[in-house]
Tab-separated table of C-alpha atoms in Angstrom:
chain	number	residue	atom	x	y	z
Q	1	UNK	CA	-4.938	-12.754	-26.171
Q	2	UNK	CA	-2.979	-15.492	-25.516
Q	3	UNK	CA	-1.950	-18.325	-27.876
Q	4	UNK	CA	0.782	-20.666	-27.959
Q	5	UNK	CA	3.046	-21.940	-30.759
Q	6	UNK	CA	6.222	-23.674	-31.799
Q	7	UNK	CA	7.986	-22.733	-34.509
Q	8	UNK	CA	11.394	-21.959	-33.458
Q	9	UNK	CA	13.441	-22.309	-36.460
Q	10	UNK	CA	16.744	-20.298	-35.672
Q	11	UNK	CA	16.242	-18.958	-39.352
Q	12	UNK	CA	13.894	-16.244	-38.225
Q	13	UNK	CA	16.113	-15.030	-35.283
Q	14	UNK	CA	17.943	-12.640	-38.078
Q	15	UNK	CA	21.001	-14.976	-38.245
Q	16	UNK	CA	22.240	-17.279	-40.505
Q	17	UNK	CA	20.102	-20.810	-40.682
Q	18	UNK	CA	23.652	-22.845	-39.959
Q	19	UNK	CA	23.664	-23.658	-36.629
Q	20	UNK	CA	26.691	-22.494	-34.768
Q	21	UNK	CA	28.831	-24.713	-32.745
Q	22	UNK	CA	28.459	-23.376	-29.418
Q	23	UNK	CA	31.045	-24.799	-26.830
Q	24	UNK	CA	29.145	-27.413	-23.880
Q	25	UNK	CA	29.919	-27.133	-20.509
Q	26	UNK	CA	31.559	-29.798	-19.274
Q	27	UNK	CA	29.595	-31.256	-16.090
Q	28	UNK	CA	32.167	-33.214	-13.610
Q	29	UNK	CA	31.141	-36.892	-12.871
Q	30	UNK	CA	27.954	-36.345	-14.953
Q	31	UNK	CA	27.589	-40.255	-15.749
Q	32	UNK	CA	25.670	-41.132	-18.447
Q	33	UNK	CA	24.253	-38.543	-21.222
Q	34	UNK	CA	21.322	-38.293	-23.234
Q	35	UNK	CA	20.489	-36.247	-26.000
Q	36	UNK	CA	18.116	-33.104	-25.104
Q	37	UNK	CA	16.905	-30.292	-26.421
Q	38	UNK	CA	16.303	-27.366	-24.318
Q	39	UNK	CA	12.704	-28.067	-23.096
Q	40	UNK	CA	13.731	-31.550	-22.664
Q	41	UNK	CA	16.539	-30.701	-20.472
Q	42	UNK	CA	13.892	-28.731	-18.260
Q	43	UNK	CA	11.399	-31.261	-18.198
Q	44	UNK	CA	14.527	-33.856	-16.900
Q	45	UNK	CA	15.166	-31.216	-14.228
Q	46	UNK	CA	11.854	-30.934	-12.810
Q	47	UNK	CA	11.066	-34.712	-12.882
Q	48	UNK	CA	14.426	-35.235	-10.401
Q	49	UNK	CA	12.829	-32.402	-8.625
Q	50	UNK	CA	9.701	-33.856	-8.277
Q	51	UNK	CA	11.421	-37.289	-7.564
Q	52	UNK	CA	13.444	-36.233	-5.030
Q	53	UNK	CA	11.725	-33.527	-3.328
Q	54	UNK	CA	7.902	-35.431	-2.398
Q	55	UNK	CA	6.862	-31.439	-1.025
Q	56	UNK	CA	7.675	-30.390	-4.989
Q	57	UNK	CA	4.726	-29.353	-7.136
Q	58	UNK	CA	4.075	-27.941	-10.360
Q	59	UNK	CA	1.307	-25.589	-11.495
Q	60	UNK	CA	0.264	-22.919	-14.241
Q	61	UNK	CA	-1.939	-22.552	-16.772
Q	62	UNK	CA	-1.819	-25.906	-19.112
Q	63	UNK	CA	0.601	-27.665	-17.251
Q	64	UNK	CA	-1.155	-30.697	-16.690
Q	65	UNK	CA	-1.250	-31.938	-20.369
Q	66	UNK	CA	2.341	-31.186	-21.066
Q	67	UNK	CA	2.590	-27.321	-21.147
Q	68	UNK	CA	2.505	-25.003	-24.323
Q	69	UNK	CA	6.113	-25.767	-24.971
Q	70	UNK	CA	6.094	-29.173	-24.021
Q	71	UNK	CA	8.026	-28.647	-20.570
Q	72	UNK	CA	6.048	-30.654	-18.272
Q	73	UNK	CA	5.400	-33.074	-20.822
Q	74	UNK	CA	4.406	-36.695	-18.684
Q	75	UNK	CA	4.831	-35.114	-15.269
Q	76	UNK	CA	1.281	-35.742	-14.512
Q	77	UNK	CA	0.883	-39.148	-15.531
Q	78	UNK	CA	3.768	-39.617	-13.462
Q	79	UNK	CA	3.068	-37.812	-10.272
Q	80	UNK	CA	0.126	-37.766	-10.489
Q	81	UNK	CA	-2.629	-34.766	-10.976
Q	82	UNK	CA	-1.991	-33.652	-7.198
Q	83	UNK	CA	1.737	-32.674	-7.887
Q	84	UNK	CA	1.533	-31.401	-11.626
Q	85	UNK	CA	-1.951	-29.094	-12.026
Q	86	UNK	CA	-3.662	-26.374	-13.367
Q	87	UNK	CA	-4.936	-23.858	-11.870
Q	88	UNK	CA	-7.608	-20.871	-13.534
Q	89	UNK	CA	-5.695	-18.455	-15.885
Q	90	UNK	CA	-4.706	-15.493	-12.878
Q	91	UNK	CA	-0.950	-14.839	-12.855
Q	92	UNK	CA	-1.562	-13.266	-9.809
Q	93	UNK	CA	-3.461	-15.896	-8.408
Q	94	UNK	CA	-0.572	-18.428	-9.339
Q	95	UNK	CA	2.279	-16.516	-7.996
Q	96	UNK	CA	0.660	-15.590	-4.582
Q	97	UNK	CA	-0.607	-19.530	-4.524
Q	98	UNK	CA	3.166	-20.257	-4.601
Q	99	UNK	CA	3.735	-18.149	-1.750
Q	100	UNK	CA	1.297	-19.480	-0.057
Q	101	UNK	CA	2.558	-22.899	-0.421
Q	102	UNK	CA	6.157	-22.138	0.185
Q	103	UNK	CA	5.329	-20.161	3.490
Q	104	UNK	CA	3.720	-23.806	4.319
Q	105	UNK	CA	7.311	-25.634	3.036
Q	106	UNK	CA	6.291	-26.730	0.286
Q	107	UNK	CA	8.674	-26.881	-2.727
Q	108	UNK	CA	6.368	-24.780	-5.781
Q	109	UNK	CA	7.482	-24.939	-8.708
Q	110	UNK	CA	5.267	-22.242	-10.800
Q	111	UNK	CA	4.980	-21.328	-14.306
Q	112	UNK	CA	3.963	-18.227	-16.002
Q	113	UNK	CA	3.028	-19.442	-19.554
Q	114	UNK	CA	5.247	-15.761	-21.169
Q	115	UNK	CA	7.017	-13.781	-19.328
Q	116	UNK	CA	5.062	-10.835	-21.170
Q	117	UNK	CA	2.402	-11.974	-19.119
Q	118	UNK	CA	4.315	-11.953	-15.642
Q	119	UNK	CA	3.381	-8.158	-14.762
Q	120	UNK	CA	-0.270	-9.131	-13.607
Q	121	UNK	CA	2.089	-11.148	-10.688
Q	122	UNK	CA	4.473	-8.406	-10.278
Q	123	UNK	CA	2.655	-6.890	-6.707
Q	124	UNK	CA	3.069	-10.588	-5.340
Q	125	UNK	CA	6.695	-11.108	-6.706
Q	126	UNK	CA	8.334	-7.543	-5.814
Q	127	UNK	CA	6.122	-6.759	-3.021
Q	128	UNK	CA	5.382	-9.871	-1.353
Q	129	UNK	CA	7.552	-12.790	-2.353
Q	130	UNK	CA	11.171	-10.917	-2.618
Q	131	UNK	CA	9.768	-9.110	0.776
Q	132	UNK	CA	8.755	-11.924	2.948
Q	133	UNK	CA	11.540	-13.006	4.763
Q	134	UNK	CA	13.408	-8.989	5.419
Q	135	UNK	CA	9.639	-8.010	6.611
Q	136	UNK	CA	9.295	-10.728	9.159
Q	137	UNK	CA	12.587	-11.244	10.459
Q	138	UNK	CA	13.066	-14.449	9.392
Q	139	UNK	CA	10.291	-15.770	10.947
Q	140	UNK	CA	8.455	-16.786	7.515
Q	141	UNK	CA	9.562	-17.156	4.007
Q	142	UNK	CA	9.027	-17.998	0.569
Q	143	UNK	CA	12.543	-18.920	-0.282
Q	144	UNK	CA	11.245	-22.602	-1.967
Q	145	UNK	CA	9.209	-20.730	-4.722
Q	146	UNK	CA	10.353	-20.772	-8.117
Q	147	UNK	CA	8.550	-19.094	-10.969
Q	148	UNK	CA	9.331	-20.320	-14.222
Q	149	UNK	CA	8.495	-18.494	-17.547
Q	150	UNK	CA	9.694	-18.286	-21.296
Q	151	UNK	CA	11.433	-15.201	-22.609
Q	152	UNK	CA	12.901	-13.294	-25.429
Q	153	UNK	CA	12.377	-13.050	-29.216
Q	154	UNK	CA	10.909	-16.177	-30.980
Q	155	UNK	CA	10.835	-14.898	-34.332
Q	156	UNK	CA	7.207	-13.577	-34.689
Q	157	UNK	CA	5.898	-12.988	-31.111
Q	158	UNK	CA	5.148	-9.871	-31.711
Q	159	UNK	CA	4.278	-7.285	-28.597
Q	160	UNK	CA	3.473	-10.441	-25.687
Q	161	UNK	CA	5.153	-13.228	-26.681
Q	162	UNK	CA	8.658	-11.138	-26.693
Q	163	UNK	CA	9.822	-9.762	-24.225
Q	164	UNK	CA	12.907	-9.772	-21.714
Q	165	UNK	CA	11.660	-8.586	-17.915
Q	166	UNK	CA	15.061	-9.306	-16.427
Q	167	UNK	CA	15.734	-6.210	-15.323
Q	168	UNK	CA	12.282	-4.925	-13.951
Q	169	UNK	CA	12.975	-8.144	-11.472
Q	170	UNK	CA	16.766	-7.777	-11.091
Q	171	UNK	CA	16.770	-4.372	-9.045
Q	172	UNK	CA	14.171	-5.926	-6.927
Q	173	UNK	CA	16.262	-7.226	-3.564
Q	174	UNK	CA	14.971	-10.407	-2.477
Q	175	UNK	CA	14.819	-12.101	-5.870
Q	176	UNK	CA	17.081	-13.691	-7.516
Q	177	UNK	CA	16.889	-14.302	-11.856
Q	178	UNK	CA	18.454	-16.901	-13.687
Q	179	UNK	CA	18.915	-16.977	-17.100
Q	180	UNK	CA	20.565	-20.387	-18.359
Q	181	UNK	CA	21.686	-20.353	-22.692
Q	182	UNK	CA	21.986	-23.969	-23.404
Q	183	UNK	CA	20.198	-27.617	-22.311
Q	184	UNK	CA	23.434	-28.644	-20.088
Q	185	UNK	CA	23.288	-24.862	-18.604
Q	186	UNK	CA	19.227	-25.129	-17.996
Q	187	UNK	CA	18.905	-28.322	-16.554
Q	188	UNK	CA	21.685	-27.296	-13.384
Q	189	UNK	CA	20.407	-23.777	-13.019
Q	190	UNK	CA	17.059	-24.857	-12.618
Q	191	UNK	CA	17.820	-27.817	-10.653
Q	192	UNK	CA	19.737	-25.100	-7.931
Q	193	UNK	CA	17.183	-22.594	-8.482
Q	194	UNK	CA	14.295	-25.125	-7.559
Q	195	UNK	CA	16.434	-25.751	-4.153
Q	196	UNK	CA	17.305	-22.359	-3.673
Q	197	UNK	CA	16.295	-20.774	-0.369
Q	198	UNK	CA	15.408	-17.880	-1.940
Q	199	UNK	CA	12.623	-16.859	-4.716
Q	200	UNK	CA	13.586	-17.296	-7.853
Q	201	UNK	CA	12.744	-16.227	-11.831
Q	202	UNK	CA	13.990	-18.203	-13.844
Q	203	UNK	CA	13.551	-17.419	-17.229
Q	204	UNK	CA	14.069	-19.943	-20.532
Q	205	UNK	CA	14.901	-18.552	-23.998
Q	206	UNK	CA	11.905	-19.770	-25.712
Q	207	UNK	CA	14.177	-19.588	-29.139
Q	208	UNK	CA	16.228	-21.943	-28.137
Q	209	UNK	CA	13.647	-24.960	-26.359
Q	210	UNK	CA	13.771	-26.780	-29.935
Q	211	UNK	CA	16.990	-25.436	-31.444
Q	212	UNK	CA	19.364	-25.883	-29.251
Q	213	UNK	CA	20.579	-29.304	-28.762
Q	214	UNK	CA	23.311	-30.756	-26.239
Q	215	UNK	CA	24.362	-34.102	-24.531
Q	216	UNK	CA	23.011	-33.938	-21.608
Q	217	UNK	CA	23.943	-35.837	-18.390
Q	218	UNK	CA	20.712	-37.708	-16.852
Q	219	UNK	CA	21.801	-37.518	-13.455
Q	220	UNK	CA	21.076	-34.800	-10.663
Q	221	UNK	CA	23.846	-32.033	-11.227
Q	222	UNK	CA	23.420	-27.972	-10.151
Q	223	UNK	CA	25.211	-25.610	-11.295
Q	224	UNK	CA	25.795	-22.942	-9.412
Q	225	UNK	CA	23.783	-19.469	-8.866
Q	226	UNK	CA	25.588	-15.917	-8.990
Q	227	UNK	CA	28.443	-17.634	-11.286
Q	228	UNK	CA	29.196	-16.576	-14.877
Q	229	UNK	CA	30.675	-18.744	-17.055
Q	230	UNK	CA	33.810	-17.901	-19.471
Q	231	UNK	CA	32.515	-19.501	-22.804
Q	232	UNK	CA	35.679	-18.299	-24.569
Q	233	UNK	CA	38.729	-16.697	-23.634
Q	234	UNK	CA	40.138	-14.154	-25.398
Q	235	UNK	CA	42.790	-11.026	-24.940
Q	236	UNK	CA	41.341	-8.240	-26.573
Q	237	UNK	CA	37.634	-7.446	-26.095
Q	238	UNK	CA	35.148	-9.042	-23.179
Q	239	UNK	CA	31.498	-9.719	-24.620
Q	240	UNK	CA	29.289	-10.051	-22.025
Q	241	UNK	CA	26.074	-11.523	-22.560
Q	242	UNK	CA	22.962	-13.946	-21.475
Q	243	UNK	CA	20.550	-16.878	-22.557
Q	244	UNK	CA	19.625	-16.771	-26.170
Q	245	UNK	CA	22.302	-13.703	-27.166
Q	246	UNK	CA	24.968	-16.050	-25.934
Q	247	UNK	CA	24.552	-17.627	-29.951
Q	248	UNK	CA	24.480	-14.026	-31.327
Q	249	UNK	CA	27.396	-13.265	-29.835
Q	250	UNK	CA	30.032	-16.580	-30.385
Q	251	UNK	CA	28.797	-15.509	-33.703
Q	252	UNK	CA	29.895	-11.882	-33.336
Q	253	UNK	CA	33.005	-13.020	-31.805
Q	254	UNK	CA	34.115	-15.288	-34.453
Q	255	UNK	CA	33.123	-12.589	-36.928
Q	256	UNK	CA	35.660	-10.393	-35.154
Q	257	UNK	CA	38.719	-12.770	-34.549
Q	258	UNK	CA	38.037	-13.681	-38.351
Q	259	UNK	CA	37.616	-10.052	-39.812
Q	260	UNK	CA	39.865	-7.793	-37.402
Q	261	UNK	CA	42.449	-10.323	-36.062
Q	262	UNK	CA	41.413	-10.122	-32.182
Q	263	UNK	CA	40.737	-12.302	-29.537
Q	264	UNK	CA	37.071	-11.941	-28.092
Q	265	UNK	CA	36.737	-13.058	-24.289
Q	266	UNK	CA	32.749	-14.197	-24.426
Q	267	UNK	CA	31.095	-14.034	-20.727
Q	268	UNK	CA	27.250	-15.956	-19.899
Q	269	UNK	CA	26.329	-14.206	-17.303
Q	270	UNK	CA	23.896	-16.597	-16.412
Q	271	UNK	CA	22.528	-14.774	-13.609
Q	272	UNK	CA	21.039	-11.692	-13.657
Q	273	UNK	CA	20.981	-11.151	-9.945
Q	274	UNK	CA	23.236	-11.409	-8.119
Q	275	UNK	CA	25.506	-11.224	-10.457
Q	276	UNK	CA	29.061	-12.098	-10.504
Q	277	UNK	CA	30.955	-9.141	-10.737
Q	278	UNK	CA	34.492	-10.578	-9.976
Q	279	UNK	CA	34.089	-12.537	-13.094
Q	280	UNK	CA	33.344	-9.572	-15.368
Q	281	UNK	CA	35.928	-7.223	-13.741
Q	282	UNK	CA	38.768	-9.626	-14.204
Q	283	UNK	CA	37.630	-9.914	-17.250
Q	284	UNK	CA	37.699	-6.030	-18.472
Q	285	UNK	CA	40.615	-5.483	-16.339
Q	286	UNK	CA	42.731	-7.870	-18.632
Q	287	UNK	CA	41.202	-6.439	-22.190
Q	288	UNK	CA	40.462	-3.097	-21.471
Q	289	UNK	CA	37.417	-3.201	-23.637
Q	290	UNK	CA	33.872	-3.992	-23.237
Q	291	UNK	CA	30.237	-4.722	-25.002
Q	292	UNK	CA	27.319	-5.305	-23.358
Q	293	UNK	CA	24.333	-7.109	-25.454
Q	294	UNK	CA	20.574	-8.145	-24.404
Q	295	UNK	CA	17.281	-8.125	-26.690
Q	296	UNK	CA	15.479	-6.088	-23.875
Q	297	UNK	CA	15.343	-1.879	-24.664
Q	298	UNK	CA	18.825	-0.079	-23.897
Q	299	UNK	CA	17.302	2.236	-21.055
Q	300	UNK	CA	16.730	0.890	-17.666
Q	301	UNK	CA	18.549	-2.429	-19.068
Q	302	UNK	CA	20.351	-4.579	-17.151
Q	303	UNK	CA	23.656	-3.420	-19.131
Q	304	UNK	CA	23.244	-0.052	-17.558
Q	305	UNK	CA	23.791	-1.848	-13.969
Q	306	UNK	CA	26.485	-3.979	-15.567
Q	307	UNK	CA	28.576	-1.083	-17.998
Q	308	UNK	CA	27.849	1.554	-13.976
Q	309	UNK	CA	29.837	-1.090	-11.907
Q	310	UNK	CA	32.505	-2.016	-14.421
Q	311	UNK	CA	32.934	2.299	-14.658
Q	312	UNK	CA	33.293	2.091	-11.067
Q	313	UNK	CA	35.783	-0.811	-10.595
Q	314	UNK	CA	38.067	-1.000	-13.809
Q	315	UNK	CA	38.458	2.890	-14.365
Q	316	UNK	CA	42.068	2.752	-14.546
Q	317	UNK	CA	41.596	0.017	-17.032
Q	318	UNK	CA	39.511	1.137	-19.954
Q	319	UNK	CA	40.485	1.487	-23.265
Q	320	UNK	CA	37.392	2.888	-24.326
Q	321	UNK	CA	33.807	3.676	-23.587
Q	322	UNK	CA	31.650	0.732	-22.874
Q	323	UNK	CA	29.238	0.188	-25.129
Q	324	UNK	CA	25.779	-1.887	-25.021
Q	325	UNK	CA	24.240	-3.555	-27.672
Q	326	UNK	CA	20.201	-3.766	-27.137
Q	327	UNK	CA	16.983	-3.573	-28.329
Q	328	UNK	CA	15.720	-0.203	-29.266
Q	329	UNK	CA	13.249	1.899	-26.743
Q	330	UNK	CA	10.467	0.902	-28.111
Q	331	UNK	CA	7.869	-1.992	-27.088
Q	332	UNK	CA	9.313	-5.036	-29.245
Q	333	UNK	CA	7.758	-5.112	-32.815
Q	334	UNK	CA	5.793	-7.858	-35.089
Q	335	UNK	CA	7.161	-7.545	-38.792
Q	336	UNK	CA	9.916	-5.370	-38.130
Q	337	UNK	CA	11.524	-7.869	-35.330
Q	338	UNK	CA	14.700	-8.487	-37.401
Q	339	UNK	CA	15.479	-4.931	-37.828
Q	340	UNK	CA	15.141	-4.555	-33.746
Q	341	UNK	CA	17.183	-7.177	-32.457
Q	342	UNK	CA	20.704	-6.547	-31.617
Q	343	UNK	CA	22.307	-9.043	-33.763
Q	344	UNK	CA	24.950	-10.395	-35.114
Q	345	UNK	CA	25.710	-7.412	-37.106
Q	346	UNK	CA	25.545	-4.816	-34.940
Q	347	UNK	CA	27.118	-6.736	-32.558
Q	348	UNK	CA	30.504	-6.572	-34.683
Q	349	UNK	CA	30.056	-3.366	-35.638
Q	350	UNK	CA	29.923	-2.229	-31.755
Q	351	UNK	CA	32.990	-4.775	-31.278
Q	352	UNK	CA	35.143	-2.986	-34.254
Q	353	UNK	CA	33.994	0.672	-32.590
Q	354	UNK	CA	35.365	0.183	-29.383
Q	355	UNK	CA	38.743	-2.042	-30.684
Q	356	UNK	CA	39.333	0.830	-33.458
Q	357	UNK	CA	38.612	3.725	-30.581
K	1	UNK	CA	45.372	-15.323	-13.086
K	2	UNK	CA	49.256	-14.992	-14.102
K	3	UNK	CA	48.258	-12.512	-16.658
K	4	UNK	CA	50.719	-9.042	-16.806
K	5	UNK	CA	49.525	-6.455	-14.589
K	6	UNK	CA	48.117	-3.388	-16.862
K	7	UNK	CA	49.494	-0.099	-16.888
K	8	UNK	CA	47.084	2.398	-15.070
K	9	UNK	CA	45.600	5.573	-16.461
K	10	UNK	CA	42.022	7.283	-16.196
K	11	UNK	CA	40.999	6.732	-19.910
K	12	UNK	CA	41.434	10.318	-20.681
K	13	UNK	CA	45.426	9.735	-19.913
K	14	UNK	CA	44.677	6.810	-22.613
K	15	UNK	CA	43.416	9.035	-24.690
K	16	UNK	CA	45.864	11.544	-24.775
K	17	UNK	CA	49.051	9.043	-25.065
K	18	UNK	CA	47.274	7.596	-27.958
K	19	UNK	CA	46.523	11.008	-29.513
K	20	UNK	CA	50.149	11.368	-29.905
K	21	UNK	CA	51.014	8.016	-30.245
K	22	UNK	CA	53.030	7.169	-27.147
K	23	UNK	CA	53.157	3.583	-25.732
K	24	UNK	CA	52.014	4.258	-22.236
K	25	UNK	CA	54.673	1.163	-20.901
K	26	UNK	CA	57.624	3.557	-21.595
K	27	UNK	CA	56.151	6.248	-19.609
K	28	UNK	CA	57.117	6.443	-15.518
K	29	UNK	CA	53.513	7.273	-14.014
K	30	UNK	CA	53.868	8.660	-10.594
K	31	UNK	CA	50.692	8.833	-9.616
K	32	UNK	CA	48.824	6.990	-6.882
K	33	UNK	CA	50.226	3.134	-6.822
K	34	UNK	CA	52.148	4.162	-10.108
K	35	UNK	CA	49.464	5.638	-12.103
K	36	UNK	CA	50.217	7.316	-15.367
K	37	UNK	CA	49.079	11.144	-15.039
K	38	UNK	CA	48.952	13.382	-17.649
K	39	UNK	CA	51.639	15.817	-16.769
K	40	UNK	CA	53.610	12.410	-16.956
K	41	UNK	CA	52.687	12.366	-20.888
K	42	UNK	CA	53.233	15.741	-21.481
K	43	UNK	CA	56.888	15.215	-19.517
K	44	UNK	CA	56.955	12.489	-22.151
K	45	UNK	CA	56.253	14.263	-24.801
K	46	UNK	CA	59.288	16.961	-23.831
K	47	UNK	CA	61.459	14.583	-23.475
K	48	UNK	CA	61.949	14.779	-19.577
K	49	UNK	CA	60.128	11.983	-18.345
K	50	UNK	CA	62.646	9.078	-17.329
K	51	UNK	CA	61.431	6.204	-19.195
K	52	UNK	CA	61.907	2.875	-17.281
């Protein structure tokens, strides 16, 4: 059953209800700003898109009058109901549809209303879309698709309005998932993710579409794909993290410098795959220590791939056993939500383990 | 990056020099590319490991 709903108040995410200060990226020659909110910041990105790119088109179920979370939001009126549309509730109808298109060079932008409810596409995504260029040689692709779909914990979503696929798509070659934490960070990565030439998810923390706020520059900017971004540099510890744990953990890290006396190094990975290695190996080769955080469940989690390579690459520079801080192995749970999320809390406690080692 | 270069040593080597409280920059590792090896903390530890 599917529903939609917007109460995103950052008090239910288990953390305190003052909102952090997290640090802005600062976009070079961005021109004039506006103030967004995360869903905002999207809906700017795809209206350039759709502006500059006359092959662009939107679809999904409930697109047309705005979108459940208000992302497409006057698209339609604007490009009219050829180029914004919605098409009958079949995830895998819409994602082989934007296969179809892109193999024609069109630009699709697609969205899958949760990403709880992207498995019923995952044959067409890991079999066909990520496929479609190694199987014929180059002679076709689908590199201009781009699947859009909200993730993570909202507070109350309960078993399908929850969850965090990234990793179920990131050991898939052929696809590329992006991940962006703030409205600044969304609008570029979906901006170069729309003009990618390959298929891309790109996932939004639904959590943060009304709560996070940011000035953001109403021009066309990207931001590059495969790059993490060094939100805070520190000595002591690297914190590596993505989308709506990014909060969690400035909060964990200034828990830490406050309580312990260290300097935290915090890491947005950004994207999931591929992702930037270099960046987190520098990283763990200067502090010797590492934590790895995401909402989805520890096993199969994309901190295993992450915590494997930096084993591999920075042996001769740990300090002590890397831990991750996840969601437990369980499918993600209504009233007991604030007890399963990796928080804060636990957070710091992982971060004093591994200093105290 | 600028940043001093790290001493190296598997983190059992860690372990061990921190077991017994030895700074592992006053130990001469000669192990591959200057690695700390254990035998160079328990040379340490007996007082015959030329400190730098």
């Amino acid at each position: 059953m599917k529903r939609s709903f917007h109460s995103t108040s950052a008090n239910l995410a288990g953390g305190p209800s003052a909102p952090i200060n997290y640090p802005s990226l600062e976009i070079e020659n961005g021109g004039e700003k506006q103030k967004m909110n995360l869903f905002q910041a999207l809906n700017n990105a795809m209206d350039i898109a759709l502006q500059k790119d006359p092959k662009a088109v939107i679809f999904g179920e409930d697109v047309g009058f705005g979108g459940v979370f208000r992302c497409t939001v006057g698209l339609r009126e604007k490009y009219g109901a050829n180029r914004v549309f919605n098409t009958p509730l079949c995830e895998q109808g819409i994602a082989g549809f934007g296969i179809g298109l892109a193999a024609q060079g069109a630009t699709p932008i697609a969205e899958i209303q949760f990403a709880d409810y992207i498995f019923p596409a995952f044959d067409q995504i890991v079999n066909e879309a990520a496929k479609y260029r190694y199987r014929s040689g180059g002679q076709f692709d689908c590199g201009s698709l781009t699947i859009r779909s909200p993730y993570g914990a909202v507070g109350h979503g309960g078993h399908y309005h929850s969850q965090s696929p990234e990793s179920y798509f990131g050991q898939t070659p052929g696809l590329k998932v992006v991940i962006p934490s703030t409205p600044i960070e969304a609008k570029g990565l979906l901006l170069a993710s729309i003009r990618e030439k390959d298929p891309v998810i790109f996932f939004e923390p639904k959590l943060m579409y009304r709560s996070a706020v940011e000035e953001v520059p109403v021009g066309d900017y990207e931001i590059p794909l495969g790059k993490a971004r060094i939100v805070k540099e520190g000595k002591d510890i690297t914190l590596i993290g993505w989308g709506a744990q990014m909060r969690v953990l400035l909060q964990a890290a200034n828990m830490a410098e406050e309580k312990l006396g260290i300097s935290v190094e915090l890491i947005d990975l950004r994207t999931i795959q591929p992702w930037d290695v270099e960046t987190v190996i520098n990283s763990v080769k200067k502090t010797g220590r590492v934590v790895i955080s995401h909402e989805a469940p520890k096993t199969g989690g994309w901190a295993a791939e992450i915590s494997a390579t930096i084993q591999e690459r920075c042996f001769l520079h740990l300090e002590a056993p890397i831990q991750r801080v996840c969601g437990y192995d369980t499918p993600f749970p209504l009233i007991f939500e604030k007890f399963y999320l990796p928080d804060h809390l636990k957070n710091f406690e992982s971060i004093k383990k591994t200093i105290h080692y | 990056h600028g940043q001093k270069i790290k001493v190296l040593a598997t983190p059992s080597v860690r372990h061990l020099a921190k077991a017994n409280s030895i700074d592992l920059n006053k130990v001469q590792g000669t192990g591959k590319e200057g690695r700390v090896l254990k035998e160079n903390i328990l040379d340490f530890i007996n007082g015959t490991n030329i400190s730098q």
